[in-house]
CSV table of C-alpha atoms and ligand atoms in Angstrom, one decimal:
chain,number,residue,atom,x,y,z
Z,1,MET,CA,10.5,16.7,-20.1
Z,2,ALA,CA,10.0,17.0,-17.0
Z,3,GLU,CA,6.5,18.6,-15.7
Z,4,VAL,CA,6.6,21.0,-13.2
Z,5,SER,CA,3.8,21.2,-10.9
Z,6,PRO,CA,1.5,24.4,-11.3
Z,7,SER,CA,2.1,25.6,-7.7
Z,8,VAL,CA,5.9,25.8,-8.6
Z,9,GLN,CA,6.2,28.5,-11.6
Z,10,GLN,CA,9.1,30.1,-9.8
Z,11,HIS,CA,11.4,29.5,-13.1
Z,12,PHE,CA,14.7,31.3,-13.6
Z,13,THR,CA,18.1,30.5,-14.5
Z,14,LEU,CA,20.5,30.4,-12.0
Z,15,THR,CA,24.4,31.5,-11.6
Z,16,ARG,CA,27.1,29.0,-13.1
Z,17,ARG,CA,28.3,29.9,-9.5
Z,18,TYR,CA,25.2,28.5,-7.5
Z,19,PHE,CA,25.4,25.0,-9.7
Z,20,LEU,CA,29.5,25.2,-8.6
Z,21,GLY,CA,28.5,25.7,-5.2
Z,22,LEU,CA,26.8,22.3,-4.9
Z,23,GLY,CA,30.0,20.5,-3.2
Z,24,ALA,CA,31.7,17.4,-3.8
Z,25,ALA,CA,29.3,15.3,-1.0
Z,26,GLY,CA,26.2,16.1,-3.0
Z,27,ILE,CA,27.7,15.3,-6.1
Z,28,ALA,CA,29.0,11.5,-5.0
Z,29,GLY,CA,25.7,10.6,-4.2
Z,30,LEU,CA,25.0,10.9,-7.4
Z,31,ASN,CA,27.1,8.3,-9.2
Z,32,ALA,CA,30.4,11.2,-10.0
Z,33,SER,CA,31.6,8.6,-12.4
Z,34,ALA,CA,29.7,10.1,-15.3
Z,35,PHE,CA,30.7,13.7,-14.4
Z,36,SER,CA,33.9,15.5,-16.3
Z,37,ALA,CA,36.1,18.1,-15.2
Z,38,GLN,CA,35.1,21.5,-16.9
Z,39,GLY,CA,34.2,25.1,-15.0
Z,40,ASP,CA,35.8,28.6,-15.4
Z,41,GLU,CA,34.8,30.0,-11.9
Z,42,GLU,CA,36.3,29.5,-8.8
Z,43,PRO,CA,33.5,27.4,-7.1
Z,44,SER,CA,32.2,28.8,-3.5
Z,45,VAL,CA,33.5,25.6,-2.0
Z,46,SER,CA,34.9,22.7,-2.6
Z,47,PHE,CA,34.2,21.2,-5.9
Z,48,HIS,CA,35.5,18.7,-8.7
Z,49,ARG,CA,32.8,18.2,-11.3
Z,50,PRO,CA,30.3,20.3,-12.3
Z,51,LEU,CA,26.9,18.5,-12.5
Z,52,ARG,CA,25.4,16.7,-14.9
Z,53,PRO,CA,23.3,18.5,-17.3
Z,54,GLU,CA,20.1,17.2,-16.7
Z,55,LEU,CA,20.0,17.6,-13.3
Z,56,GLU,CA,21.4,21.2,-14.2
Z,57,GLU,CA,18.4,22.1,-16.1
Z,58,ALA,CA,16.1,20.6,-13.4
Z,59,ILE,CA,18.1,22.1,-10.6
Z,60,ALA,CA,17.7,26.0,-13.1
Z,61,LYS,CA,13.6,25.8,-12.2
Z,62,LEU,CA,13.9,26.2,-8.7
Z,63,GLU,CA,13.7,29.7,-6.8
Z,64,TYR,CA,14.3,30.2,-3.1
Z,65,LEU,CA,11.4,32.5,-2.1
Z,66,THR,CA,8.2,32.5,-3.4
Z,67,ARG,CA,7.0,35.7,-5.6
Z,68,GLU,CA,3.9,37.2,-4.1
Z,69,GLU,CA,1.8,35.7,-7.1
Z,70,ASN,CA,3.1,32.1,-6.8
Z,71,PHE,CA,2.3,31.9,-3.1
Z,72,ARG,CA,-0.9,29.4,-3.0
Z,73,ASN,CA,-3.8,31.7,-1.5
Z,74,ALA,CA,-5.8,30.5,1.7
Z,75,GLY,CA,-8.3,33.7,3.0
Z,76,ARG,CA,-11.9,33.1,3.6
Z,77,GLY,CA,-15.0,35.9,3.0
Z,78,THR,CA,-17.8,36.6,0.8
Z,79,PRO,CA,-16.4,38.3,-1.0
Z,80,PRO,CA,-12.6,37.4,0.0
Z,81,PRO,CA,-11.5,41.1,1.3
Z,82,HIS,CA,-8.6,41.4,-1.5
Z,83,THR,CA,-11.5,41.3,-4.1
Z,84,LEU,CA,-12.9,44.1,-3.0
Z,85,PRO,CA,-12.4,47.4,-5.2
Z,86,PRO,CA,-9.6,49.9,-4.3
Z,87,GLU,CA,-12.2,52.0,-2.5
Z,88,LYS,CA,-13.9,49.9,-0.6
Z,89,LEU,CA,-10.5,48.1,0.1
Z,90,ARG,CA,-10.1,52.0,1.6
Z,91,GLU,CA,-12.9,52.1,3.3
Z,92,ALA,CA,-12.8,48.8,5.2
Z,93,GLY,CA,-9.4,49.8,6.4
Z,94,LEU,CA,-7.2,47.6,4.2
Z,95,HIS,CA,-5.0,50.4,2.6
Z,96,ARG,CA,-2.0,51.9,4.9
Z,97,ASP,CA,-3.8,55.3,4.3
Z,98,THR,CA,-6.6,54.1,6.1
Z,99,TRP,CA,-5.2,51.1,8.5
Z,100,GLN,CA,-6.2,51.2,12.2
Z,101,LEU,CA,-5.2,48.5,14.6
Z,102,GLU,CA,-7.2,48.1,17.9
Z,103,VAL,CA,-5.4,46.4,21.1
Z,104,VAL,CA,-8.1,46.0,23.9
Z,105,ALA,CA,-8.6,44.2,26.6
Z,106,ASP,CA,-11.7,41.3,26.6
Z,107,SER,CA,-14.6,43.0,27.3
Z,108,GLY,CA,-16.1,40.2,28.0
Z,109,GLY,CA,-17.2,37.1,25.3
Z,110,GLU,CA,-15.4,38.9,22.3
Z,111,ALA,CA,-12.1,36.8,22.3
Z,112,GLY,CA,-14.3,33.8,22.4
Z,113,GLU,CA,-17.2,31.8,23.7
Z,114,VAL,CA,-15.5,31.8,27.5
Z,115,ALA,CA,-15.6,35.2,28.7
Z,116,ALA,CA,-12.7,36.2,31.4
Z,117,VAL,CA,-11.8,33.8,33.2
Z,118,GLY,CA,-10.1,32.3,36.3
Z,119,GLN,CA,-9.8,33.9,39.7
Z,120,GLY,CA,-8.0,36.9,39.3
Z,121,GLY,CA,-10.7,37.9,37.2
Z,122,ALA,CA,-10.8,39.9,33.5
Z,123,ALA,CA,-7.8,41.4,32.0
Z,124,LYS,CA,-6.6,44.7,32.7
Z,125,ILE,CA,-5.0,47.2,30.2
Z,126,GLU,CA,-3.6,51.1,30.9
Z,127,ASN,CA,-3.5,52.6,27.6
Z,128,PRO,CA,-6.4,50.5,25.2
Z,129,LEU,CA,-5.3,51.4,21.6
Z,130,SER,CA,-9.1,51.9,20.3
Z,131,LYS,CA,-11.3,53.7,17.3
Z,132,GLU,CA,-13.3,54.9,20.0
Z,133,LEU,CA,-11.1,56.6,22.2
Z,134,GLY,CA,-9.5,57.7,18.9
Z,135,THR,CA,-6.1,55.7,20.2
Z,136,ALA,CA,-6.3,52.9,18.0
Z,137,LEU,CA,-2.8,52.6,15.9
Z,138,ASP,CA,-2.6,53.5,12.5
Z,139,PHE,CA,-0.3,52.7,9.7
Z,140,ALA,CA,2.2,56.0,10.5
Z,141,GLY,CA,2.4,54.7,14.1
Z,142,LEU,CA,3.8,51.0,13.0
Z,143,MET,CA,5.8,52.7,11.2
Z,144,LYS,CA,7.5,54.9,13.8
Z,145,LEU,CA,8.3,51.1,15.8
Z,146,ALA,CA,9.2,49.7,13.0
Z,147,GLU,CA,11.9,52.5,12.8
Z,148,LYS,CA,13.4,51.1,16.1
Z,149,HIS,CA,11.8,47.3,15.8
Z,150,ALA,CA,11.6,46.1,12.7
Z,151,VAL,CA,13.2,42.7,12.0
Z,152,ARG,CA,13.0,40.4,8.7
Z,153,PHE,CA,13.3,37.0,8.3
Z,154,MET,CA,12.9,34.0,6.0
Z,155,SER,CA,9.8,31.9,7.3
Z,156,VAL,CA,7.8,29.3,5.1
Z,157,MET,CA,3.5,29.7,4.7
Z,158,THR,CA,2.5,26.5,4.9
Z,159,CYS,CA,-1.4,25.0,5.6
Z,160,THR,CA,-2.0,22.2,7.8
Z,161,ASN,CA,-4.0,20.7,5.3
Z,162,GLY,CA,-1.5,21.6,2.5
Z,163,ARG,CA,0.2,18.9,0.8
Z,164,GLN,CA,2.9,21.6,-0.6
Z,165,PRO,CA,4.2,24.8,0.8
Z,166,PHE,CA,2.3,27.6,0.0
Z,167,GLY,CA,5.2,29.8,-0.5
Z,168,MET,CA,8.5,30.6,1.2
Z,169,GLY,CA,8.8,34.7,2.3
Z,170,LEU,CA,11.1,36.9,3.6
Z,171,TRP,CA,8.6,38.9,6.0
Z,172,GLU,CA,9.3,42.1,7.7
Z,173,GLY,CA,7.2,43.3,10.6
Z,174,VAL,CA,7.5,44.9,14.1
Z,175,PRO,CA,7.4,42.0,16.8
Z,176,LEU,CA,4.0,41.5,18.1
Z,177,ARG,CA,5.1,42.6,21.7
Z,178,GLU,CA,5.9,46.1,20.8
Z,179,VAL,CA,2.4,47.1,20.0
Z,180,ILE,CA,1.2,45.0,22.9
Z,181,TRP,CA,3.4,47.2,25.1
Z,182,LEU,CA,2.0,50.1,23.7
Z,183,ALA,CA,-1.4,49.2,25.1
Z,184,CYS,CA,0.3,48.7,28.7
Z,185,PRO,CA,-1.3,45.3,30.1
Z,186,VAL,CA,-0.9,45.6,33.7
Z,187,ALA,CA,-3.1,42.5,35.3
Z,188,ASN,CA,-4.4,39.5,34.2
Z,189,VAL,CA,-3.5,38.7,30.6
Z,190,ARG,CA,-2.9,35.1,29.4
Z,191,ARG,CA,-3.9,34.6,25.7
Z,192,VAL,CA,-3.9,37.0,23.0
Z,193,HIS,CA,-6.7,36.6,20.4
Z,194,TYR,CA,-6.7,38.0,17.0
Z,195,TYR,CA,-8.9,38.3,14.1
Z,196,GLY,CA,-8.8,40.6,10.9
Z,197,TYR,CA,-11.4,42.2,8.8
Z,198,HIS,CA,-14.3,39.8,7.7
Z,199,ASN,CA,-17.0,42.1,5.9
Z,200,ASP,CA,-18.4,43.6,8.8
Z,201,ASP,CA,-20.0,40.0,9.6
Z,202,PRO,CA,-19.6,38.0,13.0
Z,203,LYS,CA,-20.0,34.6,10.8
Z,204,GLN,CA,-17.2,35.5,8.7
Z,205,LYS,CA,-14.7,36.2,11.4
Z,206,PHE,CA,-11.4,34.5,10.9
Z,207,GLN,CA,-9.8,34.3,14.6
Z,208,SER,CA,-6.6,32.9,15.7
Z,209,SER,CA,-4.6,33.3,19.4
Z,210,LEU,CA,-1.4,32.7,20.9
Z,211,PRO,CA,-0.6,32.0,24.3
Z,212,MET,CA,0.8,35.8,26.1
Z,213,ASP,CA,4.3,34.1,26.7
Z,214,ARG,CA,4.6,33.3,22.9
Z,215,VAL,CA,4.3,36.7,21.5
Z,216,LEU,CA,6.4,37.9,24.7
Z,217,GLU,CA,9.5,35.9,24.4
Z,218,GLU,CA,10.8,33.1,22.2
Z,219,PRO,CA,13.0,30.4,22.7
Z,220,PRO,CA,16.5,30.8,22.1
Z,221,GLY,CA,17.1,30.8,18.3
Z,222,GLY,CA,13.6,31.2,17.5
Z,223,LEU,CA,12.3,34.3,15.5
Z,224,PRO,CA,9.5,37.0,16.9
Z,225,VAL,CA,5.6,36.9,16.1
Z,226,ILE,CA,5.4,39.8,13.8
Z,227,LEU,CA,3.0,42.5,12.7
Z,228,ALA,CA,4.5,42.0,8.8
Z,229,TYR,CA,3.8,44.5,6.4
Z,230,LYS,CA,6.4,43.6,3.8
Z,231,LEU,CA,6.9,40.4,1.9
Z,232,ASN,CA,10.4,40.2,-0.3
Z,233,ASN,CA,10.7,43.7,0.7
Z,234,GLU,CA,7.7,45.2,-1.1
Z,235,TRP,CA,4.5,46.3,0.7
Z,236,LEU,CA,2.2,43.7,1.7
Z,237,THR,CA,-0.2,43.2,-1.2
Z,238,ALA,CA,-3.9,42.6,0.0
Z,239,LYS,CA,-3.7,39.2,-1.4
Z,240,ARG,CA,-1.4,38.4,0.9
Z,241,GLY,CA,-3.2,39.6,3.7
Z,242,GLY,CA,-2.2,43.6,3.7
Z,243,PRO,CA,-1.7,46.2,4.3
Z,244,VAL,CA,-0.7,44.4,8.0
Z,245,ARG,CA,-1.0,40.5,8.9
Z,246,MET,CA,0.1,38.2,11.9
Z,247,LEU,CA,3.2,36.6,11.1
Z,248,VAL,CA,3.9,33.2,13.2
Z,249,PRO,CA,6.9,31.7,12.3
Z,250,ASP,CA,6.6,28.5,13.9
Z,251,LEU,CA,2.9,27.2,13.7
Z,252,TYR,CA,1.0,26.9,10.8
Z,253,GLY,CA,-0.3,29.6,8.5
Z,254,ASN,CA,-3.9,29.7,10.4
Z,255,LYS,CA,-2.4,31.8,13.0
Z,256,SER,CA,-1.0,34.2,10.8
Z,257,VAL,CA,-4.1,36.4,10.3
Z,258,LYS,CA,-4.8,38.3,7.3
Z,259,TRP,CA,-6.5,41.7,7.5
Z,260,LEU,CA,-5.2,42.2,10.6
Z,261,GLN,CA,-7.4,44.6,13.0
Z,262,LYS,CA,-8.1,43.7,16.4
Z,263,ILE,CA,-6.1,42.0,18.9
Z,264,ILE,CA,-7.7,41.2,22.6
Z,265,LEU,CA,-5.7,40.8,25.6
Z,266,SER,CA,-7.7,38.0,28.0
Z,267,ASN,CA,-7.5,36.4,30.9
Z,268,ASN,CA,-9.9,33.9,28.7
Z,269,TYR,CA,-7.0,31.0,28.5
Z,270,HIS,CA,-9.0,29.0,25.9
Z,271,ILE,CA,-7.9,28.2,22.2
Z,272,THR,CA,-10.6,30.3,20.4
Z,273,ASP,CA,-9.3,30.0,16.6
Z,274,THR,CA,-11.6,29.5,14.0
Z,275,TYR,CA,-9.4,26.8,12.6
Z,276,ALA,CA,-9.7,24.8,16.0
Z,277,THR,CA,-13.6,24.3,15.6
Z,278,TRP,CA,-12.8,22.7,11.6
Z,279,ASN,CA,-10.6,20.1,13.1
Z,280,ASN,CA,-7.6,21.4,13.3
Z,281,ASP,CA,-4.9,21.3,15.5
Z,282,THR,CA,-3.7,24.7,15.4
Z,283,GLU,CA,-1.4,24.3,18.4
Z,284,SER,CA,1.0,22.2,16.3
Z,285,HIS,CA,4.1,23.0,15.2
Z,286,ILE,CA,5.4,23.0,11.3
Z,287,LYS,CA,6.4,19.3,10.7
Z,288,THR,CA,9.4,18.6,8.6
Z,289,CYS,CA,8.4,16.5,5.1
Z,290,ALA,CA,9.3,16.1,1.7
Z,291,ARG,CA,7.6,17.1,-1.6
Z,292,PHE,CA,8.3,16.4,-4.8
Z,293,ILE,CA,7.9,19.1,-7.7
Z,294,ALA,CA,9.6,17.8,-10.8
Z,295,VAL,CA,9.5,14.3,-11.7
Z,296,PRO,CA,8.7,12.9,-15.7
Z,297,LYS,CA,6.0,11.0,-16.3
Z,298,THR,CA,7.8,9.0,-19.2
Z,299,ALA,CA,11.3,8.7,-19.7
Z,300,LYS,CA,13.3,6.3,-21.8
Z,301,ALA,CA,15.5,3.3,-20.6
Z,302,GLY,CA,18.7,4.3,-19.6
Z,303,GLN,CA,18.4,8.1,-20.0
Z,304,PRO,CA,19.3,9.8,-16.9
Z,305,ILE,CA,16.1,11.4,-15.0
Z,306,ALA,CA,16.4,14.7,-13.2
Z,307,ILE,CA,14.1,14.5,-10.1
Z,308,THR,CA,13.7,17.7,-7.8
Z,309,GLY,CA,11.3,18.5,-5.0
Z,310,VAL,CA,11.1,20.8,-1.4
Z,311,ALA,CA,11.4,19.8,2.0
Z,312,GLN,CA,9.7,21.7,4.8
Z,313,VAL,CA,11.8,22.1,7.6
Z,314,GLY,CA,10.0,22.4,10.7
Z,315,ILE,CA,10.8,22.9,14.3
Z,316,SER,CA,12.7,19.5,14.2
Z,317,GLY,CA,15.2,20.1,11.3
Z,318,LEU,CA,16.2,18.1,8.4
Z,319,SER,CA,19.5,16.1,8.1
Z,320,LYS,CA,18.3,14.0,5.1
Z,321,VAL,CA,15.8,14.1,2.2
Z,322,GLN,CA,15.4,10.3,0.5
Z,323,TYR,CA,13.3,9.0,-2.3
Z,324,CYS,CA,12.8,5.3,-3.3
Z,325,LEU,CA,11.6,3.6,-6.5
Z,326,GLU,CA,9.5,0.3,-6.5
Z,327,ALA,CA,8.0,-1.4,-9.4
Z,328,ALA,CA,4.4,-0.3,-9.4
Z,329,ALA,CA,2.3,-1.9,-7.1
Z,330,GLY,CA,0.7,-4.7,-9.2
Z,331,ASP,CA,3.7,-4.9,-11.3
Z,332,LYS,CA,6.0,-6.7,-9.0
Z,333,GLY,CA,3.9,-6.6,-6.1
Z,334,GLY,CA,5.8,-3.2,-4.6
Z,335,GLY,CA,4.9,0.2,-3.7
Z,336,LYS,CA,5.0,-0.2,0.1
Z,337,ALA,CA,6.7,2.5,1.1
Z,338,GLY,CA,4.5,5.3,2.7
Z,339,ARG,CA,1.1,3.1,1.2
Z,340,ARG,CA,-0.4,3.4,4.2
Z,341,ALA,CA,-0.5,7.0,4.7
Z,342,GLN,CA,-1.4,7.7,1.0
Z,343,GLU,CA,-3.9,5.4,1.5
Z,344,GLY,CA,-5.2,8.0,3.7
Z,345,ARG,CA,-4.7,6.1,7.1
Z,346,ASP,CA,-3.9,8.3,9.9
Z,347,GLY,CA,-1.5,7.0,12.1
Z,348,PRO,CA,2.0,5.4,12.3
Z,349,VAL,CA,3.6,3.9,9.2
Z,350,ASP,CA,4.6,0.1,10.4
Z,351,ALA,CA,8.0,-0.5,10.1
Z,352,ALA,CA,7.8,-3.5,8.0
Z,353,ASP,CA,5.7,-0.8,5.4
Z,354,THR,CA,9.2,1.0,4.5
Z,355,ALA,CA,11.7,-1.7,6.1
Z,356,ALA,CA,11.8,-3.9,2.6
Z,357,VAL,CA,12.1,-0.6,0.5
Z,358,GLU,CA,15.7,1.1,-0.7
Z,359,TRP,CA,15.5,4.5,0.2
Z,360,ARG,CA,18.4,6.5,-1.1
Z,361,ASP,CA,19.5,10.0,-0.5
Z,362,ALA,CA,19.1,12.9,-2.7
Z,363,VAL,CA,21.3,15.9,-2.7
Z,364,ILE,CA,20.0,18.8,-0.1
Z,365,LEU,CA,20.7,22.2,-1.9
Z,366,PRO,CA,22.7,24.3,-0.5
Z,367,PRO,CA,21.9,28.1,0.5
Z,368,PRO,CA,21.1,30.3,-2.9
Z,369,GLU,CA,23.5,32.9,-3.9
Z,370,HIS,CA,20.3,34.1,-5.8
Z,371,TRP,CA,17.6,34.3,-3.3
Z,372,GLY,CA,14.8,35.0,-5.8
Z,373,GLY,CA,11.6,35.8,-5.0
Z,374,GLY,CA,11.8,38.9,-7.0
Z,375,LEU,CA,14.2,40.3,-5.1
Z,376,PRO,CA,16.4,42.7,-7.5
Z,377,ASN,CA,19.5,41.0,-8.7
Z,378,GLY,CA,18.2,38.3,-5.6
Z,379,LYS,CA,19.9,39.5,-2.9
Z,380,LEU,CA,18.5,40.3,0.2
Z,381,PRO,CA,18.0,43.2,2.1
Z,382,ASP,CA,20.4,43.8,5.5
Z,383,VAL,CA,19.8,41.7,7.4
Z,384,PRO,CA,17.5,38.7,7.9
Z,385,LEU,CA,17.7,37.4,11.0
Z,386,GLN,CA,18.8,33.9,9.9
Z,387,ILE,CA,21.9,35.2,8.0
Z,388,ASP,CA,24.9,36.0,10.0
Z,389,PRO,CA,25.5,39.5,8.7
Z,390,LYS,CA,29.5,39.5,8.7
Z,391,THR,CA,29.9,36.6,6.3
Z,392,GLY,CA,26.3,37.4,4.5
Z,393,LYS,CA,25.3,33.9,4.9
Z,394,PRO,CA,22.6,31.6,6.5
Z,395,ARG,CA,24.0,31.0,10.6
Z,396,GLN,CA,22.4,27.6,10.0
Z,397,TRP,CA,21.3,25.7,6.8
Z,398,PRO,CA,18.8,25.0,6.5
Z,399,PHE,CA,16.9,26.8,8.9
Z,400,PRO,CA,13.9,25.4,10.9
Z,401,ASN,CA,10.5,26.3,9.6
Z,402,SER,CA,11.7,27.1,5.8
Z,403,ILE,CA,11.9,24.8,2.8
Z,404,VAL,CA,15.1,23.3,1.1
Z,405,HIS,CA,15.0,22.0,-2.4
Z,406,TRP,CA,16.7,18.8,-3.3
Z,407,ALA,CA,17.4,17.0,-5.9
Z,408,ALA,CA,18.6,13.5,-7.5
Z,409,LEU,CA,19.4,11.7,-10.7
Z,410,LEU,CA,17.9,8.4,-11.2
Z,411,GLU,CA,20.0,6.2,-14.0
Z,412,GLY,CA,20.4,3.0,-15.6
Z,413,LEU,CA,16.4,2.2,-15.1
Z,414,THR,CA,15.0,-0.6,-17.2
Z,415,ALA,CA,12.0,-0.6,-18.6
Z,416,GLY,CA,8.4,-0.7,-16.8
Z,417,ARG,CA,6.4,0.8,-14.7
Z,418,TYR,CA,7.5,2.3,-11.0
Z,419,GLU,CA,6.7,4.8,-8.2
Z,420,ILE,CA,8.9,7.2,-6.6
Z,421,ALA,CA,8.3,7.8,-2.9
Z,422,CYS,CA,10.3,10.5,-0.9
Z,423,ARG,CA,10.6,10.9,2.7
Z,424,THR,CA,12.4,13.7,5.2
Z,425,ILE,CA,14.7,12.3,7.7
Z,426,ASP,CA,14.5,15.3,10.9
Z,427,ALA,CA,17.6,15.9,12.4
Z,428,ARG,CA,16.8,13.9,15.5
Z,429,GLY,CA,16.6,10.7,13.3
Z,430,TYR,CA,12.6,10.4,12.8
Z,431,ALA,CA,11.6,9.2,9.5
Z,432,GLN,CA,8.5,11.2,7.7
Z,433,PRO,CA,5.6,10.8,8.5
Z,434,MET,CA,6.9,10.2,12.6
Z,435,PRO,CA,7.2,11.6,15.1
Z,436,ARG,CA,3.6,13.2,14.3
Z,437,PRO,CA,1.9,11.4,11.3
Z,438,TYR,CA,-1.8,12.5,12.9
Z,439,LEU,CA,-2.9,14.5,9.5
Z,440,LYS,CA,-4.4,17.3,11.5
Z,441,SER,CA,-2.0,18.5,13.0
Z,442,GLY,CA,-0.2,19.0,9.7
Z,443,HIS,CA,0.0,16.8,6.4
Z,444,ASN,CA,2.7,15.0,6.1
Z,445,ALA,CA,1.8,11.6,4.5
Z,446,ILE,CA,4.3,10.6,2.1
Z,447,GLU,CA,4.0,11.4,-1.5
Z,448,ARG,CA,4.5,9.1,-4.2
Z,449,VAL,CA,4.7,9.7,-8.3
Z,450,PRO,CA,4.5,6.9,-10.8
Z,451,LEU,CA,6.7,7.0,-13.4
Z,452,VAL,CA,6.9,5.0,-16.6
Z,453,VAL,CA,10.3,3.8,-18.2
Z,454,GLU,CA,9.4,2.9,-21.8
Z,455,GLY,CA,11.9,0.0,-23.3
K,1,MTE,N1,-8.4,36.5,7.9
K,1,MTE,C1,-7.6,35.4,7.6
K,1,MTE,N2,-6.8,35.1,7.6
K,1,MTE,C2,-5.7,34.0,7.1
K,1,MTE,C3,-7.0,33.1,6.7
K,1,MTE,C4,-8.5,33.4,6.0
K,1,MTE,O1,-9.0,32.8,6.0
K,1,MTE,N3,-9.0,34.7,6.6
K,1,MTE,N4,-6.7,31.7,6.7
K,1,MTE,C5,-5.4,31.2,7.1
K,1,MTE,C6,-4.8,30.0,6.3
K,1,MTE,S1,-5.7,28.6,7.1
K,1,MTE,C7,-3.6,29.9,6.1
K,1,MTE,S2,-2.7,28.7,5.6
K,1,MTE,C8,-3.1,31.4,5.6
K,1,MTE,C9,-2.4,31.4,4.3
K,1,MTE,O2,-1.5,32.3,3.5
K,1,MTE,P1,-1.3,33.1,2.6
K,1,MTE,O3,-2.9,33.1,1.5
K,1,MTE,O4,-0.7,34.1,2.2
K,1,MTE,O5,-0.9,31.7,1.9
K,1,MTE,O6,-3.7,32.7,5.9
K,1,MTE,C10,-4.5,32.3,7.3
K,1,MTE,N5,-4.6,33.5,7.6
K,2,MO,MO1,-4.5,26.8,6.0
């Protein structure tokens, strides 16, 4: 029986149509000779044969969007703010009825160690949104902006130091720039610094920052930085950083500050991120990398083995997911693929490490018809930015800063102890962990798992 890692409890039965939609190209890579014709529903793309039941069963356990309760959680604090009892949450402004957001100019030092820097002097803004002045933005004010500016998009939440993505969300929010324009910045704003509720204890502050430019405009095809208030079309829970969190779609999770309450516009161009002081490269774009979801620990010789996984699709896209099977180290002296990364050595994989290994292509699953995430009937609301409203289909697949699932069927294995490794090839042709193998800018070491085939 396939073992599902505890992080991936995203089980549901996909429609038959979804399997049929997998397409002939994928099946060819899965030893088509074993497939027999059947099927009673019109496939959505050209397709000859249904999948082998072993693979169909494994794929049926994958759900594209992560349910709120299945996200991995990161949110520091003593106590972590989401654990406060309801009345304390209200008091702390962590309820839609009491939430307030301040957008102020750097008064010197608040945005970080370094106060306003540069010849121009301190940032100037004409209409600070502050509690003191009674001008802070409340939730009703945010909803007013939302009437005109709300956007939805799908984006992966992933931690610099995480081995697996934390979750794939459909987020709704107001572009941060709309809120910043309310404050009328007029001069000397180079960086936007922000933090969330931290039990009113400066030592617990979790702060992040972005260049003003990134906030005001994204590259063509890019997604805006938003103040997110919904996940999977439901109000953002306290656990996910509600009522409002920052959501930065192309960087690692540490930029997406939860329980957001304060934004400081500043001439301080330095990175003031808490995460940077913890030995992380906080400016790193999300990397492309493959991870296993379900691989059996043991199997019988001759029995087809379905394996599934997830690929995190970073800024450089995805062209392939590959796997390789080697005799376990110590058995026949194999086990070279990604060994270096596995050993925690932080750097490029030697060509010699992977050349000896035969990498095979896995099937990358197509866009689902049932998107999961607890959406009623798995239907997306109108209309996430990555979806073409005319066709209802993704404009691109997979899209950057997302995930995609993959699957493969291993056949004809003889008894022995094996190791399976997986990797991505990004859209530029770089094999994981290249071109950015250093872990402190995002964990992308090659994953390997053992498999015992019994005679
Ligand atoms: N206020 C606050 N926001 C935070 C954090 C935190 O500790 N405090 N952790 C960050 C990090 S490091 C990550 S990876 C993401 C995780 O988001 P999630 O808990 O919704 O999965 O939240 C980010 N936002
Ligand atoms: Mo993180």
